[in-house]
Amino acid sequence: MFDNLTNRLSGVIKTLRGQARLTEANIQDALREVRMALLEADVALPVVKDFIAHVKERAQGQEVLASLTPGQAVIGIVHQEMARLMGGQNAALNFTTLPPAVILMAGLQGAGKTTTSAKLAKYLREQMKKKVLLASCDVYRPAAMEQLRALAQQIETDYFSAEAGQSPEQIALAARDYADKHFHDVLIIDTAGRLAIDEAMMAEIQRLHEVLKPIETLFVVDAMQGQDAVNTAKAFSEALPLTGVVLTKLDGDARGGAALSVRQVTGKPIKFAGVGEKVGGLEAFHPERMASRILG
Ligand code: GDP
């Protein structure tokens, strides 16, 4: 998953594990290595600084001094702090609303929004026994609507077909009406993505948010984009009351920067991870497990 980062950190871990006693200098050296590894993995600088400061403070405390295996204690602290950085615990979707629970999907084009909408529909149906309706408000790219319709068919989930000439808000409201009448528990609304953030795009999704009042507004972001992913997430979180993030393409050659920074930079929990192109490639995001994977 984050091979480079894991490889870099494994050297530090080996050194720490091998030491029966730890001096302040040993700890400093190890943390310098961790800092370099995180920066190379494209973790945002303020996040790295904060992280190292936390680990350092704890590593100099009783927890380590009193330990019979101080190296192991430091590794434990790095693990815990890494999980904390990614949110600590899994943040579940909120369904405390009258059905249909509306989930609005936001993000740049190519991030994996449409694929994730379908993956999420399948996940909710299979794992949570929800009746789901999928709808696309991307009136600019008929191919995007067709992509969602085809995915919906593949996963045998209902798809709301828009009428020609309807605006994104009209489609969204009609889809919600339909979901209401047909007793869907969840309505997932895919939206238009753009190649870059622009005002028209933000205004459109803000209007959709206003008329729909979704219980969940998920920002879908490509983990391969590293720091760019985090900057985009920040811009969206300032424009829209996001309730969570979906990190996609974690199965690719991601460097780890997005996974480790996005929570702290946006303040929004990572709720899911995309781990493959197929409709089954979605996992609930568990910071603890992710930290274990990163540390190898
Ligand atoms: P959208 O423009 O944001 O709707 O993006 P799409 O859903 O069309 O996805 C863009 C590309 O990313 C497609 O080729 C998807 O198959 C691919 N993709 C989406 N999520 C993942 C993922 O988690 N892993 C991998 N490897 N590819 C993904």
Coordinates of C-alpha atoms and ligand atoms in Angstrom, one line a residue:
M1 CA 0.0 0.0 0.0
F2 CA 2.6 2.6 1.1
D3 CA 5.6 0.5 0.3
N4 CA 8.2 3.3 0.3
L5 CA 7.1 4.7 3.6
T6 CA 6.8 1.2 5.2
N7 CA 10.3 0.3 3.9
R8 CA 11.8 3.5 5.3
L9 CA 10.2 3.1 8.7
S10 CA 11.1 -0.6 9.0
G11 CA 14.8 0.5 9.3
V12 CA 14.0 2.8 12.2
I13 CA 11.9 0.1 13.8
K14 CA 14.6 -2.5 13.5
T15 CA 17.1 -0.2 15.1
L16 CA 14.8 0.7 18.0
R17 CA 13.9 -2.9 18.6
G18 CA 17.5 -3.9 18.9
Q19 CA 18.3 -1.5 21.6
A20 CA 18.2 -2.7 25.2
R21 CA 18.7 0.9 26.5
L22 CA 17.7 4.1 24.8
T23 CA 19.5 7.4 25.3
E24 CA 18.0 10.8 24.3
A25 CA 20.4 10.8 21.3
N26 CA 19.0 7.4 20.1
I27 CA 15.5 8.8 20.3
Q28 CA 16.5 12.0 18.5
D29 CA 18.1 9.9 15.7
A30 CA 15.1 7.7 15.3
L31 CA 12.7 10.6 15.2
R32 CA 14.8 12.3 12.6
E33 CA 14.5 9.2 10.5
V34 CA 10.7 9.1 11.0
R35 CA 10.5 12.8 10.1
M36 CA 12.4 12.3 6.8
A37 CA 10.3 9.2 5.9
L38 CA 7.0 11.2 6.5
L39 CA 8.2 14.2 4.5
E40 CA 9.3 11.9 1.6
A41 CA 5.9 10.3 1.8
D42 CA 4.4 13.7 1.1
V43 CA 2.9 14.3 4.5
A44 CA 2.1 18.0 5.0
L45 CA 4.9 19.8 6.9
P46 CA 2.8 21.2 9.8
V47 CA 1.3 17.7 10.3
V48 CA 4.8 16.1 10.4
K49 CA 6.0 18.8 12.9
D50 CA 3.1 18.2 15.1
F51 CA 3.3 14.5 14.9
I52 CA 7.1 14.4 15.8
A53 CA 6.5 16.9 18.7
H54 CA 3.8 14.6 20.1
V55 CA 5.9 11.5 19.8
K56 CA 9.0 13.2 21.2
E57 CA 7.1 14.4 24.3
R58 CA 5.8 11.0 25.0
A59 CA 9.1 9.2 24.2
Q60 CA 10.9 11.2 26.8
G61 CA 8.3 10.4 29.5
Q62 CA 7.9 7.7 32.1
E63 CA 6.2 5.4 29.7
V64 CA 9.5 4.8 27.9
L65 CA 11.9 5.3 30.8
A66 CA 10.1 2.8 32.9
S67 CA 9.8 0.2 30.2
L68 CA 11.9 -2.9 30.1
T69 CA 11.8 -2.7 26.3
P70 CA 12.2 1.1 25.6
G71 CA 12.6 0.7 21.9
Q72 CA 9.4 -1.2 21.7
A73 CA 7.7 1.4 23.8
V74 CA 8.8 4.1 21.3
I75 CA 7.5 2.1 18.4
G76 CA 4.2 1.7 20.3
I77 CA 4.0 5.5 20.7
V78 CA 4.6 6.0 17.0
H79 CA 1.9 3.5 16.2
Q80 CA -0.6 5.2 18.5
E81 CA 0.2 8.7 17.4
M82 CA -0.2 7.6 13.7
A83 CA -3.6 6.2 14.4
R84 CA -4.5 9.3 16.3
L85 CA -3.4 11.4 13.3
M86 CA -5.8 9.5 11.1
G87 CA -8.7 10.0 13.4
G88 CA -8.2 7.4 16.1
Q89 CA -11.3 5.3 15.5
N90 CA -13.4 4.4 12.5
A91 CA -16.1 7.1 11.9
A92 CA -19.3 5.5 10.7
L93 CA -21.9 7.0 8.4
N94 CA -24.6 8.9 10.2
F95 CA -28.1 7.6 9.5
T96 CA -30.0 9.4 12.2
T97 CA -32.5 11.0 9.9
L98 CA -35.9 10.2 8.4
P99 CA -35.3 8.1 5.3
P100 CA -34.1 8.6 2.7
A101 CA -30.7 9.4 4.2
V102 CA -29.1 11.6 1.5
I103 CA -25.4 11.2 0.8
L104 CA -23.9 13.9 -1.4
M105 CA -20.7 12.9 -3.2
A106 CA -18.2 15.7 -4.0
G107 CA -14.8 15.8 -5.6
L108 CA -12.7 16.6 -8.6
Q109 CA -13.2 14.7 -11.9
G110 CA -11.2 11.5 -11.9
A111 CA -11.0 11.2 -8.1
G112 CA -13.3 8.2 -8.3
K113 CA -16.6 9.7 -7.3
T114 CA -18.8 7.7 -9.6
T115 CA -17.1 4.4 -8.9
T116 CA -17.3 5.2 -5.1
S117 CA -21.0 6.0 -5.3
A118 CA -21.6 2.6 -6.8
K119 CA -19.2 0.9 -4.3
L120 CA -20.9 2.6 -1.4
A121 CA -24.4 1.5 -2.7
K122 CA -23.2 -2.1 -2.8
Y123 CA -21.5 -1.8 0.6
L124 CA -24.6 -0.3 2.2
R125 CA -26.9 -2.9 0.7
E126 CA -24.7 -5.9 1.6
Q127 CA -23.3 -4.8 4.9
M128 CA -26.2 -2.8 6.3
K129 CA -29.1 -4.2 4.4
K130 CA -30.1 -0.7 3.2
K131 CA -32.3 -0.1 0.1
V132 CA -30.3 2.3 -2.0
L133 CA -31.1 4.6 -4.9
L134 CA -28.4 6.1 -7.0
A135 CA -28.7 9.3 -9.0
S136 CA -26.3 11.4 -11.0
C137 CA -26.5 15.2 -11.2
D138 CA -23.7 15.5 -13.7
V139 CA -25.6 17.2 -16.5
Y140 CA -22.5 18.2 -18.3
R141 CA -21.2 14.7 -19.0
P142 CA -23.8 12.3 -20.3
A143 CA -21.0 9.6 -20.2
A144 CA -20.8 10.1 -16.4
M145 CA -24.5 9.5 -16.0
E146 CA -24.3 6.5 -18.2
Q147 CA -21.3 5.2 -16.2
L148 CA -23.3 5.3 -13.0
R149 CA -26.4 3.8 -14.6
A150 CA -24.3 0.9 -15.9
L151 CA -22.6 0.4 -12.5
A152 CA -26.1 0.5 -10.8
Q153 CA -27.2 -2.2 -13.1
Q154 CA -24.1 -4.3 -12.5
I155 CA -24.7 -4.2 -8.7
E156 CA -28.4 -4.6 -9.1
T157 CA -29.2 -1.3 -7.4
D158 CA -32.0 1.2 -8.4
Y159 CA -30.9 4.1 -10.5
F160 CA -32.9 7.3 -10.9
S161 CA -33.0 8.4 -14.6
A162 CA -33.1 12.2 -15.1
E163 CA -35.1 13.8 -17.8
A164 CA -33.4 15.7 -20.5
G165 CA -33.1 19.4 -19.7
Q166 CA -33.4 19.0 -15.9
S167 CA -31.0 21.1 -13.8
P168 CA -28.9 19.4 -11.1
E169 CA -31.2 20.6 -8.4
Q170 CA -34.3 19.4 -10.2
I171 CA -32.7 16.0 -10.6
A172 CA -31.7 15.9 -7.0
L173 CA -35.2 16.8 -5.7
A174 CA -36.9 14.5 -8.1
A175 CA -34.6 11.6 -7.0
R176 CA -35.4 12.4 -3.4
D177 CA -39.2 12.3 -4.1
Y178 CA -38.7 9.0 -5.9
A179 CA -36.7 7.6 -3.0
D180 CA -39.4 8.7 -0.6
K181 CA -42.2 7.1 -2.6
H182 CA -40.4 3.9 -3.1
F183 CA -39.1 3.5 0.4
H184 CA -35.4 3.7 -0.2
D185 CA -33.4 4.0 3.0
V186 CA -30.5 5.8 1.3
L187 CA -30.2 8.1 -1.7
I188 CA -26.6 8.6 -3.1
I189 CA -26.2 11.7 -5.3
D190 CA -23.2 11.8 -7.6
T191 CA -22.3 15.3 -8.7
A192 CA -20.3 16.8 -11.5
G193 CA -16.6 16.9 -11.0
R194 CA -14.2 19.4 -12.7
L195 CA -10.5 19.1 -13.4
A196 CA -9.8 21.9 -11.0
I197 CA -11.7 23.8 -8.3
D198 CA -13.7 26.6 -9.9
E199 CA -16.3 29.0 -8.5
A200 CA -19.1 27.7 -10.7
M201 CA -18.5 24.2 -9.6
M202 CA -18.5 25.2 -5.9
A203 CA -21.6 27.3 -6.3
E204 CA -23.4 24.4 -7.9
I205 CA -22.6 21.9 -5.3
Q206 CA -23.4 24.4 -2.5
R207 CA -26.9 24.9 -4.1
L208 CA -27.3 21.1 -4.2
H209 CA -26.3 20.9 -0.5
E210 CA -28.8 23.7 0.3
V211 CA -31.8 22.1 -1.4
L212 CA -31.0 18.5 -0.3
K213 CA -29.7 19.1 3.2
P214 CA -27.8 15.8 3.1
I215 CA -27.0 13.9 6.3
E216 CA -23.6 13.0 4.8
T217 CA -21.5 15.1 2.4
L218 CA -18.5 13.0 1.5
F219 CA -15.5 14.3 -0.2
V220 CA -13.9 11.8 -2.6
V221 CA -10.2 12.2 -3.1
D222 CA -7.4 10.4 -4.9
A223 CA -4.7 9.3 -2.5
M224 CA -2.2 9.2 -5.3
Q225 CA -2.3 12.9 -5.5
G226 CA -0.5 13.4 -2.1
Q227 CA -0.3 17.0 -1.0
D228 CA -2.5 18.1 -3.8
A229 CA -5.2 15.8 -2.5
V230 CA -5.0 17.5 0.9
N231 CA -5.1 21.0 -0.6
T232 CA -8.2 20.1 -2.6
A233 CA -9.8 18.6 0.5
K234 CA -9.1 21.7 2.4
A235 CA -10.7 23.9 -0.3
F236 CA -13.8 21.8 -0.4
S237 CA -14.1 21.6 3.4
E238 CA -14.0 25.4 3.5
A239 CA -16.8 25.7 0.9
L240 CA -19.0 22.8 2.0
P241 CA -19.9 21.3 5.4
L242 CA -18.3 18.0 4.7
T243 CA -19.0 15.1 7.0
G244 CA -16.3 12.9 5.9
V245 CA -13.7 11.9 3.3
V246 CA -13.3 8.9 1.1
L247 CA -9.7 8.2 0.1
T248 CA -9.5 6.3 -3.2
K249 CA -6.8 4.4 -5.0
L250 CA -5.1 3.2 -1.8
D251 CA -4.3 0.0 -3.7
G252 CA -2.1 2.0 -6.0
D253 CA 1.4 3.3 -5.4
A254 CA 0.2 6.0 -3.0
R255 CA 2.9 7.6 -0.8
G256 CA 0.8 7.9 2.3
G257 CA 0.8 11.7 2.5
A258 CA -2.9 12.1 1.9
A259 CA -3.9 9.3 4.3
L260 CA -1.8 10.8 7.1
S261 CA -2.5 14.5 6.5
V262 CA -6.1 14.8 5.4
R263 CA -7.8 14.3 8.7
Q264 CA -5.6 16.9 10.5
V265 CA -5.7 19.5 7.7
T266 CA -9.5 19.3 7.1
G267 CA -10.7 18.2 10.6
K268 CA -13.0 15.7 8.8
P269 CA -12.8 12.0 9.4
I270 CA -11.8 9.5 6.7
K271 CA -14.8 7.2 6.6
F272 CA -13.9 4.9 3.7
A273 CA -11.0 3.8 1.6
G274 CA -11.1 2.8 -2.0
V275 CA -8.9 -0.2 -2.6
G276 CA -9.5 -1.3 -6.2
E277 CA -11.3 -0.5 -9.4
K278 CA -14.0 -3.1 -8.9
V279 CA -17.3 -2.4 -7.2
G280 CA -16.2 -4.5 -4.2
G281 CA -13.1 -2.4 -3.6
L282 CA -14.3 -0.3 -0.7
E283 CA -13.4 -0.7 3.0
A284 CA -14.5 1.2 6.1
F285 CA -11.4 3.2 7.1
H286 CA -9.8 2.0 10.4
P287 CA -7.0 4.3 11.6
E288 CA -5.5 1.6 13.9
R289 CA -5.3 -1.0 11.2
M290 CA -4.0 1.6 8.7
A291 CA -1.2 2.5 11.2
S292 CA -0.3 -1.2 11.5
R293 CA -0.2 -1.5 7.7
I294 CA 2.0 1.5 7.4
L295 CA 4.4 0.4 10.1
G296 CA 4.5 -3.1 8.5
Ligands
GDP1 P1 -15.0 10.5 -11.1 O1 -14.6 11.3 -12.3 O2 -14.5 11.2 -9.8 O3 -16.4 10.1 -11.1 O4 -14.0 9.2 -11.2 P2 -14.4 7.7 -11.7 O5 -15.3 7.1 -10.7 O6 -14.8 7.7 -13.1 O7 -13.0 7.0 -11.5 C1 -11.8 7.5 -12.2 C2 -10.9 6.3 -12.4 O8 -10.4 5.9 -11.2 C3 -11.6 5.0 -13.0 O9 -10.8 4.4 -13.9 C4 -11.8 4.1 -11.8 O10 -11.9 2.8 -12.1 C5 -10.6 4.5 -11.0 N1 -10.8 4.2 -9.5 C6 -11.7 4.7 -8.7 N2 -11.5 4.3 -7.4 C7 -10.4 3.5 -7.4 C8 -9.7 2.8 -6.4 O11 -10.0 2.8 -5.2 N3 -8.6 2.1 -6.9 C9 -8.2 2.1 -8.2 N4 -7.1 1.4 -8.5 N5 -8.9 2.8 -9.1 C10 -10.0 3.5 -8.8

